[in-house]
């Protein structure tokens, strides 16, 4: 348990804090510094970049960060591992070498590639797409590290792989060391989103003394990984934010699908993990159990779905429903060609006896989609403008009408593990082929064997669920997840019996017509829900105003429920 691998993170998405790489290198000791720049929406952005210029397709902010920090990383012996290569990892590597030449530095750069299946997408049954990228595993990264590379750049790998790969290299894990790999997967999953592990986007953000100062600029997380796969999540001394069992658990539940967290190299059993506060800003995560990976890899399939336009009408004062019906009828009657999709949403943000005009206002939003840009562009905007003086009283829009804009569609695909030509391209140009895993097994869903508790929890009081429960939610393609947790065994027994699929659909009516999967995680005192199809065809499709379901959990926490009185005071003071 000595000499752990200290892996820091400096990016949770394309657009994260630009100074984070410098802050992490200056803040204390590290062995490896990772950065996650890719997401489903990012793949669309990079795909459109590459359409305009074939030399692009990678995260350019990563290169800008290295202009400031590469010399420090080399001086301190910190290896940098990142998926910033996106759709063009060799182009990104060339840009890094150019930066090094300009700084007078000698750097070795390795690339991991083979994820790009775009040219073979139709042959593989993935359809005609803008980009098709398989989620590769960590052994290519491990091979690149083994070669002594200072910087390792990948294309589409799983988010956790940039952490797992260096751990495989350090500890010499083999392809069937599933428990150890699963532990490193958990570490990678926790730090991949940067400051979400150190207090960012945290449900109980305002229940700690000095929270306003502590969380104004949280530090980025570090995972200290041990040879047995256990690890400690921490951060550099003197940085903002905090690392507690709660903040780590919150991130652990982010964007997960069930108790089995699948990766290309292993499957992590989330229900095996145990979290313990080891000290200030130090959380020990242990007990990881791993299983053989599934026989297929997930593929990110991104395509252009058509064109989209959005108009928001402000409805003020009395007769809101009639005003909404009036303008809806006028706009639809004025359209010579009806778009393929017309979605109207009325948000009743108005208040009775309003003391400001804004509190008197509701919002009616129209979203139109069509393969033809003109149908949702000038034609739709023109219809809205022409009836501006002939419609409901007080009509105005939140923004001037505009033309249609292209939108993307994300769909997951699957291919056999051996289909991608997974290779590590070393600094001298030589390549190492990474074979498919020697063992696989089908990914079996875990059953929701929720017990029926005869326990009487006593008197109740009407309180928001968030009085005692934390939540974290996010997106996976068109699905949304929301993980809910509490702090004591007593609270979990109540939550487990109370928060069924039916109760969730009652509390969040938007989910009622959709399929919802529920997974119990008793070790974590948590329950995870996956709501299928809530987000349409992915974030770029923008099926709802919270297109990535980031606040779905906060909506759930705000719902008022019959909370056992004995929990009420505990939760308020927590």
Coordinates of C-alpha atoms in Angstrom, one line a residue:
X1 CA 0.0 0.0 0.0
X2 CA 3.0 2.3 -0.3
X3 CA 4.1 4.5 -3.2
X4 CA 0.7 5.1 -4.8
X5 CA 0.3 6.5 -8.3
X6 CA -0.8 10.1 -7.9
X7 CA -3.1 11.0 -10.8
X8 CA -4.5 14.5 -11.1
X9 CA -7.2 15.9 -13.5
X10 CA -7.2 19.3 -15.1
X11 CA -10.2 19.2 -17.4
X12 CA -13.7 17.8 -17.2
X13 CA -15.0 19.0 -20.6
X14 CA -13.9 21.0 -23.6
X15 CA -14.1 24.6 -22.2
X16 CA -13.2 23.9 -18.6
X17 CA -10.9 26.2 -16.6
X18 CA -8.0 27.1 -18.9
X19 CA -5.6 27.7 -16.0
X20 CA -6.2 24.3 -14.4
X21 CA -3.2 22.6 -16.0
X22 CA -0.9 25.2 -14.6
X23 CA -2.6 25.1 -11.2
X24 CA -2.3 21.4 -10.9
X25 CA 1.4 21.3 -11.9
X26 CA 2.2 24.1 -9.5
X27 CA 0.1 22.9 -6.6
X28 CA 2.0 19.8 -5.5
X29 CA 3.4 16.5 -6.4
X30 CA 1.8 14.4 -9.3
X31 CA 2.9 11.4 -11.3
X32 CA 0.3 11.8 -14.0
X33 CA -1.9 14.7 -15.1
X34 CA -5.0 13.8 -17.1
X35 CA -7.6 15.8 -19.0
X36 CA -11.0 14.7 -20.3
X37 CA -12.1 16.9 -23.2
X38 CA -14.7 14.7 -24.9
X39 CA -18.4 14.4 -24.6
X40 CA -21.2 13.5 -27.0
X41 CA -21.8 17.1 -27.9
X42 CA -18.0 17.7 -28.2
X43 CA -17.8 14.9 -30.8
X44 CA -20.3 16.8 -32.9
X45 CA -18.4 20.1 -32.5
X46 CA -15.1 18.4 -33.5
X47 CA -16.8 16.7 -36.4
X48 CA -18.0 20.0 -37.8
X49 CA -14.5 21.5 -37.2
X50 CA -13.0 18.6 -39.3
X51 CA -15.6 19.2 -42.1
X52 CA -14.3 22.8 -42.4
X53 CA -10.6 21.9 -42.0
X54 CA -9.2 18.3 -42.1
X55 CA -6.3 19.4 -40.0
X56 CA -8.6 20.1 -37.1
X57 CA -10.9 17.8 -35.1
X58 CA -9.0 18.0 -31.7
X59 CA -9.4 20.1 -28.6
X60 CA -7.4 23.2 -29.3
X61 CA -7.6 24.5 -25.8
X62 CA -5.4 21.5 -24.7
X63 CA -2.6 22.7 -27.0
X64 CA -3.0 26.3 -25.6
X65 CA -2.6 24.9 -22.0
X66 CA 0.6 23.1 -23.0
X67 CA 2.1 26.3 -24.4
X68 CA 2.1 27.6 -20.8
X69 CA 2.7 24.3 -18.9
X70 CA 4.7 21.8 -21.0
X71 CA 8.0 22.9 -19.7
X72 CA 6.9 22.6 -16.1
X73 CA 5.5 19.1 -16.7
X74 CA 8.8 17.9 -18.2
X75 CA 10.8 19.5 -15.5
X76 CA 8.8 17.8 -12.8
X77 CA 8.5 14.5 -14.5
X78 CA 4.7 14.6 -14.8
X79 CA 3.3 12.6 -17.6
X80 CA 0.3 14.1 -19.4
X81 CA -2.4 11.8 -20.7
X82 CA -5.5 13.1 -22.4
X83 CA -8.2 12.3 -24.9
X84 CA -7.9 15.8 -26.4
X85 CA -7.0 14.1 -29.7
X86 CA -10.7 13.8 -30.4
X87 CA -11.2 12.9 -34.1
X88 CA -7.6 13.7 -35.0
X89 CA -5.2 12.5 -32.4
X90 CA -2.2 12.6 -34.8
X91 CA -3.0 16.2 -35.7
X92 CA -3.1 17.0 -32.0
X93 CA 0.2 15.3 -31.4
X94 CA 1.8 17.3 -34.3
X95 CA 0.5 20.5 -32.7
X96 CA 2.0 19.5 -29.4
X97 CA 5.4 18.8 -31.0
X98 CA 5.2 22.2 -32.7
X99 CA 4.6 23.9 -29.3
X100 CA 7.6 22.0 -27.9
X101 CA 9.8 23.2 -30.8
X102 CA 8.7 26.7 -30.3
X103 CA 9.6 26.5 -26.6
X104 CA 12.9 24.8 -27.3
X105 CA 11.8 21.6 -25.5
X106 CA 12.5 18.0 -26.2
X107 CA 9.3 16.0 -25.8
X108 CA 8.2 12.4 -26.7
X109 CA 4.6 12.1 -27.7
X110 CA 2.7 8.9 -28.2
X111 CA -0.8 8.5 -29.8
X112 CA -3.5 5.9 -29.2
X113 CA -5.8 5.4 -32.2
X114 CA -8.1 2.9 -33.9
X115 CA -11.4 4.2 -32.5
X116 CA -12.4 6.0 -35.7
X117 CA -14.8 3.7 -37.6
X118 CA -16.4 6.5 -39.7
X119 CA -15.2 5.1 -43.0
X120 CA -16.6 1.7 -42.1
X121 CA -19.8 2.8 -40.4
X122 CA -22.2 1.6 -43.1
X123 CA -20.4 -1.7 -43.5
X124 CA -20.6 -2.2 -39.7
X125 CA -24.3 -1.5 -39.6
X126 CA -23.8 1.9 -37.9
X127 CA -25.4 3.9 -40.6
X128 CA -24.2 6.9 -42.5
X129 CA -22.8 9.2 -39.9
X130 CA -20.7 12.3 -39.4
X131 CA -18.4 10.4 -37.0
X132 CA -18.4 6.9 -35.5
X133 CA -15.9 6.4 -32.7
X134 CA -15.5 3.3 -30.6
X135 CA -14.9 3.7 -26.9
X136 CA -11.5 2.1 -26.5
X137 CA -9.9 0.8 -23.3
X138 CA -6.8 1.5 -21.4
X139 CA -4.2 -1.0 -22.6
X140 CA -3.1 1.2 -25.6
X141 CA -2.5 4.0 -23.1
X142 CA -0.5 1.7 -20.9
X143 CA 1.7 0.7 -23.9
X144 CA 2.3 4.3 -24.7
X145 CA 3.3 5.0 -21.1
X146 CA 5.5 2.0 -21.1
X147 CA 7.4 3.5 -24.1
X148 CA 8.4 6.4 -21.9
X149 CA 6.2 9.0 -23.6
X150 CA 6.0 12.4 -21.9
X151 CA 2.6 13.1 -23.5
X152 CA 0.0 10.5 -24.5
X153 CA -2.9 11.7 -26.7
X154 CA -5.9 9.5 -27.5
X155 CA -9.0 9.7 -29.6
X156 CA -12.2 8.4 -28.2
X157 CA -11.5 6.2 -25.2
X158 CA -13.7 5.7 -22.2
X159 CA -13.4 8.6 -19.8
X160 CA -11.8 6.5 -17.1
X161 CA -9.2 5.0 -19.4
X162 CA -6.9 8.0 -19.2
X163 CA -6.5 7.1 -15.5
X164 CA -6.6 3.3 -15.8
X165 CA -3.8 3.2 -18.5
X166 CA -1.1 4.8 -16.3
X167 CA -2.1 2.5 -13.4
X168 CA -1.8 -0.6 -15.6
X169 CA 1.7 0.6 -16.6
X170 CA 2.8 1.4 -13.0
X171 CA 1.5 -1.8 -11.4
X172 CA 1.9 -4.3 -14.3
X173 CA -1.8 -5.4 -14.1
X174 CA -2.7 -8.0 -16.7
X175 CA -5.8 -8.2 -18.8
X176 CA -7.6 -10.5 -16.3
X177 CA -6.8 -8.4 -13.1
X178 CA -10.4 -7.3 -13.1
X179 CA -10.7 -6.2 -9.4
X180 CA -7.6 -3.9 -9.7
X181 CA -8.7 -2.5 -13.1
X182 CA -12.2 -2.0 -11.8
X183 CA -10.8 0.0 -8.9
X184 CA -8.9 2.3 -11.2
X185 CA -12.0 2.6 -13.3
X186 CA -13.8 3.9 -10.3
X187 CA -11.0 6.4 -9.6
X188 CA -11.1 7.6 -13.2
X189 CA -14.9 8.0 -13.2
X190 CA -14.7 10.1 -10.0
X191 CA -12.0 12.5 -11.2
X192 CA -13.0 12.6 -14.9
X193 CA -15.4 15.6 -14.4
X194 CA -12.9 17.7 -12.5
X195 CA -14.3 19.8 -9.7
X196 CA -17.5 17.9 -9.5
X197 CA -15.5 15.7 -7.1
X198 CA -14.4 18.6 -5.0
X199 CA -17.7 20.3 -4.3
X200 CA -18.8 21.5 -7.7
X201 CA -22.5 20.9 -8.6
X202 CA -23.0 19.4 -5.2
X203 CA -26.5 19.0 -3.7
X204 CA -25.5 20.1 -0.2
X205 CA -23.2 22.9 -1.3
X206 CA -24.5 25.4 1.3
X207 CA -24.5 23.2 4.4
X208 CA -20.8 23.6 5.4
X209 CA -19.3 26.5 7.2
X210 CA -17.6 29.0 4.9
X211 CA -19.1 27.3 1.8
X212 CA -19.3 30.6 -0.1
X213 CA -15.6 31.1 0.1
X214 CA -14.6 27.5 -0.1
X215 CA -16.5 26.8 -3.3
X216 CA -15.9 30.0 -5.2
X217 CA -13.0 28.3 -7.0
X218 CA -12.7 24.6 -6.1
X219 CA -9.5 22.8 -6.8
X220 CA -9.2 19.9 -9.2
X221 CA -9.2 16.3 -7.8
X222 CA -6.4 13.8 -7.4
X223 CA -6.6 10.0 -7.1
X224 CA -3.9 8.2 -5.2
X225 CA -4.1 4.7 -6.7
X226 CA -2.7 1.6 -4.9
X227 CA -1.6 -1.7 -6.4
X228 CA -4.6 -3.5 -5.1
X229 CA -7.0 -1.1 -6.9
X230 CA -8.0 0.9 -3.8
X231 CA -7.5 4.6 -3.9
X232 CA -7.8 7.9 -2.1
X233 CA -9.5 10.9 -3.6
X234 CA -8.0 14.2 -2.5
X235 CA -6.8 17.6 -3.8
X236 CA -3.8 19.9 -3.5
X237 CA -3.4 21.6 -0.1
X238 CA -4.7 25.2 0.0
X239 CA -7.1 24.9 -3.0
X240 CA -10.8 25.6 -2.7
X241 CA -13.6 23.1 -2.4
X242 CA -13.7 20.1 -0.2
X243 CA -13.4 16.3 -0.6
X244 CA -15.9 14.3 1.5
X245 CA -17.7 11.0 1.2
X246 CA -20.7 13.0 0.0
X247 CA -18.9 14.9 -2.8
X248 CA -17.2 11.7 -4.0
X249 CA -20.4 9.7 -3.8
X250 CA -22.2 12.4 -5.7
X251 CA -19.8 12.1 -8.6
X252 CA -19.7 8.3 -8.4
X253 CA -23.5 8.3 -9.2
X254 CA -23.0 10.7 -12.2
X255 CA -24.2 9.3 -15.6
X256 CA -24.2 5.7 -14.5
X257 CA -26.6 3.2 -15.9
X258 CA -26.8 0.5 -13.2
X259 CA -24.8 -1.5 -10.7
X260 CA -22.6 -2.8 -13.5
X261 CA -20.4 0.0 -14.8
X262 CA -19.1 -1.4 -18.1
X263 CA -15.8 -0.6 -19.7
X264 CA -13.8 -2.2 -22.5
X265 CA -11.3 -3.8 -20.1
X266 CA -13.5 -4.8 -17.2
X267 CA -16.9 -4.3 -15.6
X268 CA -17.0 -2.4 -12.3
X269 CA -19.5 -3.5 -9.7
X270 CA -20.6 -0.2 -8.2
X271 CA -22.4 -2.0 -5.5
X272 CA -19.1 -3.4 -4.2
X273 CA -17.5 0.0 -3.4
X274 CA -17.1 1.3 0.1
X275 CA -16.3 4.9 0.9
X276 CA -14.6 6.1 4.1
X277 CA -13.5 9.6 5.2
X278 CA -9.8 9.0 5.9
X279 CA -9.0 12.5 6.9
X280 CA -9.6 16.1 5.9
X281 CA -10.1 16.2 2.1
X282 CA -9.2 12.5 1.9
X283 CA -11.8 9.8 1.0
X284 CA -10.7 6.2 0.8
X285 CA -12.5 4.1 -1.8
X286 CA -12.0 0.3 -1.5
X287 CA -13.6 -3.1 -2.1
X288 CA -13.9 -2.8 -5.9
X289 CA -15.0 -6.0 -7.6
X290 CA -14.5 -6.4 -11.3
X291 CA -15.8 -8.8 -13.9
X292 CA -14.8 -9.7 -17.5
X293 CA -15.7 -7.0 -20.0
X294 CA -18.7 -7.4 -22.4
X295 CA -18.0 -8.8 -25.9
X296 CA -18.9 -5.6 -27.6
X297 CA -17.7 -2.0 -27.5
X298 CA -20.0 1.0 -27.5
X299 CA -19.6 3.3 -30.4
X300 CA -20.4 7.0 -30.4
X301 CA -22.4 7.7 -33.6
X302 CA -22.8 11.4 -34.4
X303 CA -24.7 12.7 -37.4
X304 CA -26.4 15.9 -38.6
X305 CA -30.1 15.6 -37.8
X306 CA -31.4 18.6 -39.7
X307 CA -32.1 22.2 -38.8
X308 CA -33.7 23.7 -35.7
X309 CA -35.2 27.1 -34.7
X310 CA -36.5 28.2 -31.4
X311 CA -38.9 31.1 -30.5
X312 CA -40.0 32.1 -27.0
X313 CA -43.1 34.3 -26.6
X314 CA -43.6 36.2 -23.4
X315 CA -47.2 36.1 -22.1
X316 CA -48.0 38.6 -19.4
X317 CA -50.8 39.0 -16.9
X318 CA -54.2 37.5 -17.2
X319 CA -55.6 34.8 -19.5
X320 CA -52.3 33.0 -20.0
X321 CA -53.7 29.8 -21.4
X322 CA -55.9 31.7 -23.9
X323 CA -53.0 33.8 -25.0
X324 CA -50.9 30.7 -25.6
X325 CA -53.7 29.0 -27.6
X326 CA -54.2 32.2 -29.6
X327 CA -50.6 32.7 -30.8
X328 CA -50.1 29.0 -31.4
X329 CA -53.1 28.9 -33.7
X330 CA -51.9 32.0 -35.6
X331 CA -48.3 30.8 -36.1
X332 CA -49.4 27.3 -37.3
X333 CA -52.0 28.8 -39.7
X334 CA -49.4 31.1 -41.2
X335 CA -47.0 28.4 -42.1
X336 CA -47.2 27.5 -45.8
X337 CA -45.1 24.3 -45.1
X338 CA -45.4 22.7 -41.7
X339 CA -42.0 21.6 -40.2
X340 CA -41.4 18.0 -39.5
X341 CA -41.6 18.7 -35.8
X342 CA -43.3 21.5 -33.9
X343 CA -43.0 21.4 -30.1
X344 CA -44.8 23.9 -27.9
X345 CA -44.0 24.3 -24.2
X346 CA -45.8 26.6 -21.9
X347 CA -43.8 27.5 -18.7
X348 CA -46.1 29.0 -16.1
X349 CA -43.5 31.2 -14.4
X350 CA -46.2 33.9 -13.7
X351 CA -47.4 34.7 -10.1
X352 CA -50.7 35.9 -8.7
X353 CA -50.9 39.6 -8.0
X354 CA -47.3 40.2 -9.3
X355 CA -45.3 43.0 -7.9
X356 CA -42.9 43.2 -10.9
X357 CA -43.6 42.7 -14.6
X358 CA -41.3 39.7 -14.8
X359 CA -43.3 37.9 -12.0
X360 CA -46.4 38.5 -14.2
X361 CA -44.8 36.7 -17.2
X362 CA -45.1 33.1 -18.5
X363 CA -43.1 31.8 -21.4
X364 CA -44.3 29.9 -24.4
X365 CA -41.5 28.2 -26.4
X366 CA -41.7 26.9 -29.9
X367 CA -39.1 24.5 -31.2
X368 CA -39.2 23.5 -34.8
X369 CA -37.1 20.9 -36.6
X370 CA -36.9 20.0 -40.3
X371 CA -34.4 18.7 -42.8
X372 CA -34.9 21.9 -44.8
X373 CA -33.2 25.0 -43.3
X374 CA -35.7 27.4 -45.0
X375 CA -38.7 25.7 -43.5
X376 CA -37.5 26.4 -39.9
X377 CA -35.6 29.6 -40.8
X378 CA -37.1 32.5 -42.7
X379 CA -40.5 30.9 -43.1
X380 CA -41.0 30.3 -39.4
X381 CA -39.4 33.6 -38.2
X382 CA -41.4 35.5 -40.8
X383 CA -44.7 34.0 -39.5
X384 CA -43.8 35.2 -36.0
X385 CA -42.8 38.7 -37.1
X386 CA -45.8 39.3 -39.3
X387 CA -48.4 38.7 -36.6
X388 CA -46.6 40.7 -34.0
X389 CA -49.2 43.5 -34.1
X390 CA -52.2 41.2 -34.6
X391 CA -52.0 38.7 -31.8
X392 CA -52.4 38.6 -28.0
X393 CA -52.0 41.8 -25.9
X394 CA -48.5 42.5 -24.8
X395 CA -46.8 40.2 -27.3
X396 CA -43.0 40.2 -27.4
X397 CA -40.2 37.6 -27.8
X398 CA -37.2 37.0 -25.6
X399 CA -34.9 37.4 -28.6
X400 CA -35.3 38.5 -32.3
X401 CA -36.4 35.7 -34.6
X402 CA -33.4 34.1 -36.4
X403 CA -32.6 31.6 -39.0
X404 CA -32.4 27.8 -38.6
X405 CA -29.3 26.2 -37.2
X406 CA -28.0 22.7 -37.8
X407 CA -28.4 20.3 -35.0
X408 CA -26.8 16.9 -34.3
X409 CA -28.1 13.5 -33.3
X410 CA -26.2 11.1 -31.1
X411 CA -27.0 7.4 -31.2
X412 CA -25.0 4.6 -29.5
X413 CA -23.9 1.7 -31.7
X414 CA -22.0 -1.5 -30.8
X415 CA -19.3 -3.6 -32.5
X416 CA -17.3 -6.6 -31.4
X417 CA -14.3 -6.0 -29.3
X418 CA -11.9 -7.1 -32.1
X419 CA -13.4 -4.7 -34.8
X420 CA -11.3 -1.5 -34.0
X421 CA -7.7 -1.7 -34.9
X422 CA -6.5 -0.5 -31.5
X423 CA -2.9 0.6 -31.7
X424 CA -0.3 2.7 -29.8
X425 CA 1.8 4.9 -32.1
X426 CA 5.0 5.6 -30.3
X427 CA 7.2 8.7 -30.7
X428 CA 9.5 7.0 -33.2
X429 CA 6.6 6.1 -35.4
X430 CA 6.5 2.4 -34.5
X431 CA 3.2 0.9 -33.6
X432 CA 2.0 -1.7 -31.1
X433 CA -1.3 -3.5 -31.8
X434 CA -3.5 -4.0 -28.8
X435 CA -5.4 -7.3 -28.9
X436 CA -9.0 -7.7 -27.9
X437 CA -9.6 -8.9 -24.3
X438 CA -8.9 -12.7 -23.9
X439 CA -12.1 -13.2 -22.0
X440 CA -15.5 -11.5 -22.2
X441 CA -19.0 -12.2 -20.9
X442 CA -22.4 -10.7 -21.7
X443 CA -23.4 -7.7 -19.6
X444 CA -26.2 -9.0 -17.4
X445 CA -28.5 -6.4 -15.9
X446 CA -28.8 -6.3 -12.1
X447 CA -32.3 -6.9 -10.7
X448 CA -34.0 -4.5 -8.4
X449 CA -34.7 -6.8 -5.5
X450 CA -36.0 -4.1 -3.3
X451 CA -37.2 -5.5 0.0
X452 CA -40.6 -4.6 1.4
X453 CA -40.1 -3.1 4.8
X454 CA -42.9 -3.5 7.3
X455 CA -41.3 -0.9 9.5
X456 CA -43.5 2.0 10.6
X457 CA -41.4 5.1 10.2
X458 CA -43.8 7.1 12.5
X459 CA -45.3 10.5 12.1
X460 CA -44.5 12.5 8.9
X461 CA -44.2 16.1 7.9
X462 CA -44.4 17.7 4.4
X463 CA -40.9 18.6 3.4
X464 CA -38.8 18.6 0.2
X465 CA -37.1 15.3 -0.5
X466 CA -33.8 17.2 -0.6
X467 CA -34.1 17.9 3.1
X468 CA -32.3 14.6 3.6
X469 CA -31.5 13.3 0.1
X470 CA -28.8 14.3 -2.3
X471 CA -29.0 13.7 -6.0
X472 CA -26.8 14.0 -9.1
X473 CA -28.2 13.6 -12.6
X474 CA -26.9 13.6 -16.2
X475 CA -27.2 12.3 -19.7
X476 CA -26.2 9.2 -21.7
X477 CA -27.3 9.8 -25.3
X478 CA -31.1 10.1 -25.2
X479 CA -31.4 8.6 -21.7
X480 CA -31.1 10.5 -18.4
X481 CA -30.0 9.2 -15.0
X482 CA -30.6 10.4 -11.5
X483 CA -28.8 9.0 -8.5
X484 CA -30.2 9.6 -5.1
X485 CA -28.5 9.0 -1.8
X486 CA -29.0 9.6 1.9
X487 CA -26.6 9.5 4.9
X488 CA -27.8 6.8 7.4
X489 CA -29.0 3.2 7.2
X490 CA -32.3 4.3 8.8
X491 CA -32.8 6.9 6.1
X492 CA -31.9 4.4 3.4
X493 CA -34.4 1.9 4.6
X494 CA -37.1 4.6 4.2
X495 CA -35.8 5.8 0.9
X496 CA -35.6 2.3 -0.5
X497 CA -39.2 1.5 0.4
X498 CA -40.5 5.0 -0.6
X499 CA -38.8 5.9 -3.9
X500 CA -40.0 3.3 -6.3
X501 CA -40.3 3.7 -10.0
X502 CA -43.9 4.6 -9.6
X503 CA -43.2 7.2 -7.0
X504 CA -40.4 8.7 -9.2
X505 CA -42.9 9.0 -12.1
X506 CA -45.4 10.6 -9.8
X507 CA -42.9 13.1 -8.5
X508 CA -41.5 13.8 -12.0
X509 CA -44.6 13.6 -14.3
X510 CA -42.4 14.2 -17.4
X511 CA -41.0 10.6 -16.9
X512 CA -44.4 8.9 -16.5
X513 CA -44.8 7.7 -20.1
X514 CA -41.2 6.5 -20.3
X515 CA -39.5 3.3 -19.3
X516 CA -37.5 3.8 -16.0
X517 CA -35.0 1.3 -14.6
X518 CA -34.2 1.3 -10.9
X519 CA -31.0 0.0 -9.3
X520 CA -30.3 -0.3 -5.6
X521 CA -26.8 0.4 -4.3
X522 CA -27.1 -0.4 -0.6
X523 CA -23.3 -0.1 0.1
X524 CA -23.6 3.5 -1.0
X525 CA -27.1 4.1 0.6
X526 CA -28.2 5.1 -2.9
X527 CA -30.7 4.4 -5.6
X528 CA -30.1 5.1 -9.3
X529 CA -32.8 5.6 -11.9
X530 CA -32.3 5.6 -15.7
X531 CA -35.1 7.3 -17.7
X532 CA -35.0 6.1 -21.2
X533 CA -35.7 8.5 -24.1
X534 CA -36.2 11.6 -21.9
X535 CA -33.5 13.5 -24.0
X536 CA -34.8 12.5 -27.4
X537 CA -31.8 11.9 -29.6
X538 CA -29.1 13.4 -27.4
X539 CA -28.0 16.7 -26.1
X540 CA -27.6 18.4 -29.5
X541 CA -31.2 17.5 -30.4
X542 CA -32.3 19.6 -27.4
X543 CA -35.5 17.7 -26.7
X544 CA -36.1 19.7 -23.4
X545 CA -34.8 22.9 -22.0
X546 CA -32.4 21.1 -19.7
X547 CA -31.0 19.1 -22.6
X548 CA -28.4 17.2 -20.6
X549 CA -30.7 16.5 -17.5
X550 CA -28.1 18.3 -15.3
X551 CA -30.8 19.6 -13.0
X552 CA -33.2 16.6 -13.1
X553 CA -31.9 15.6 -9.7
X554 CA -32.5 19.1 -8.2
X555 CA -36.1 19.0 -9.5
X556 CA -36.6 15.7 -7.7
X557 CA -35.1 17.1 -4.5
X558 CA -37.5 20.0 -4.6
X559 CA -40.6 17.9 -4.6
X560 CA -42.5 17.9 -1.3
X561 CA -43.1 14.4 0.2
X562 CA -44.3 12.9 3.5
X563 CA -40.9 12.8 5.3
X564 CA -40.7 10.9 8.6
X565 CA -40.6 13.5 11.3
X566 CA -37.6 11.9 12.9
X567 CA -35.4 12.6 9.8
X568 CA -36.6 16.2 9.4
X569 CA -34.4 17.9 12.0
X570 CA -31.4 15.7 11.2
X571 CA -31.6 16.7 7.5
X572 CA -32.1 20.4 8.2
X573 CA -29.0 20.5 10.4
X574 CA -26.8 18.3 8.2

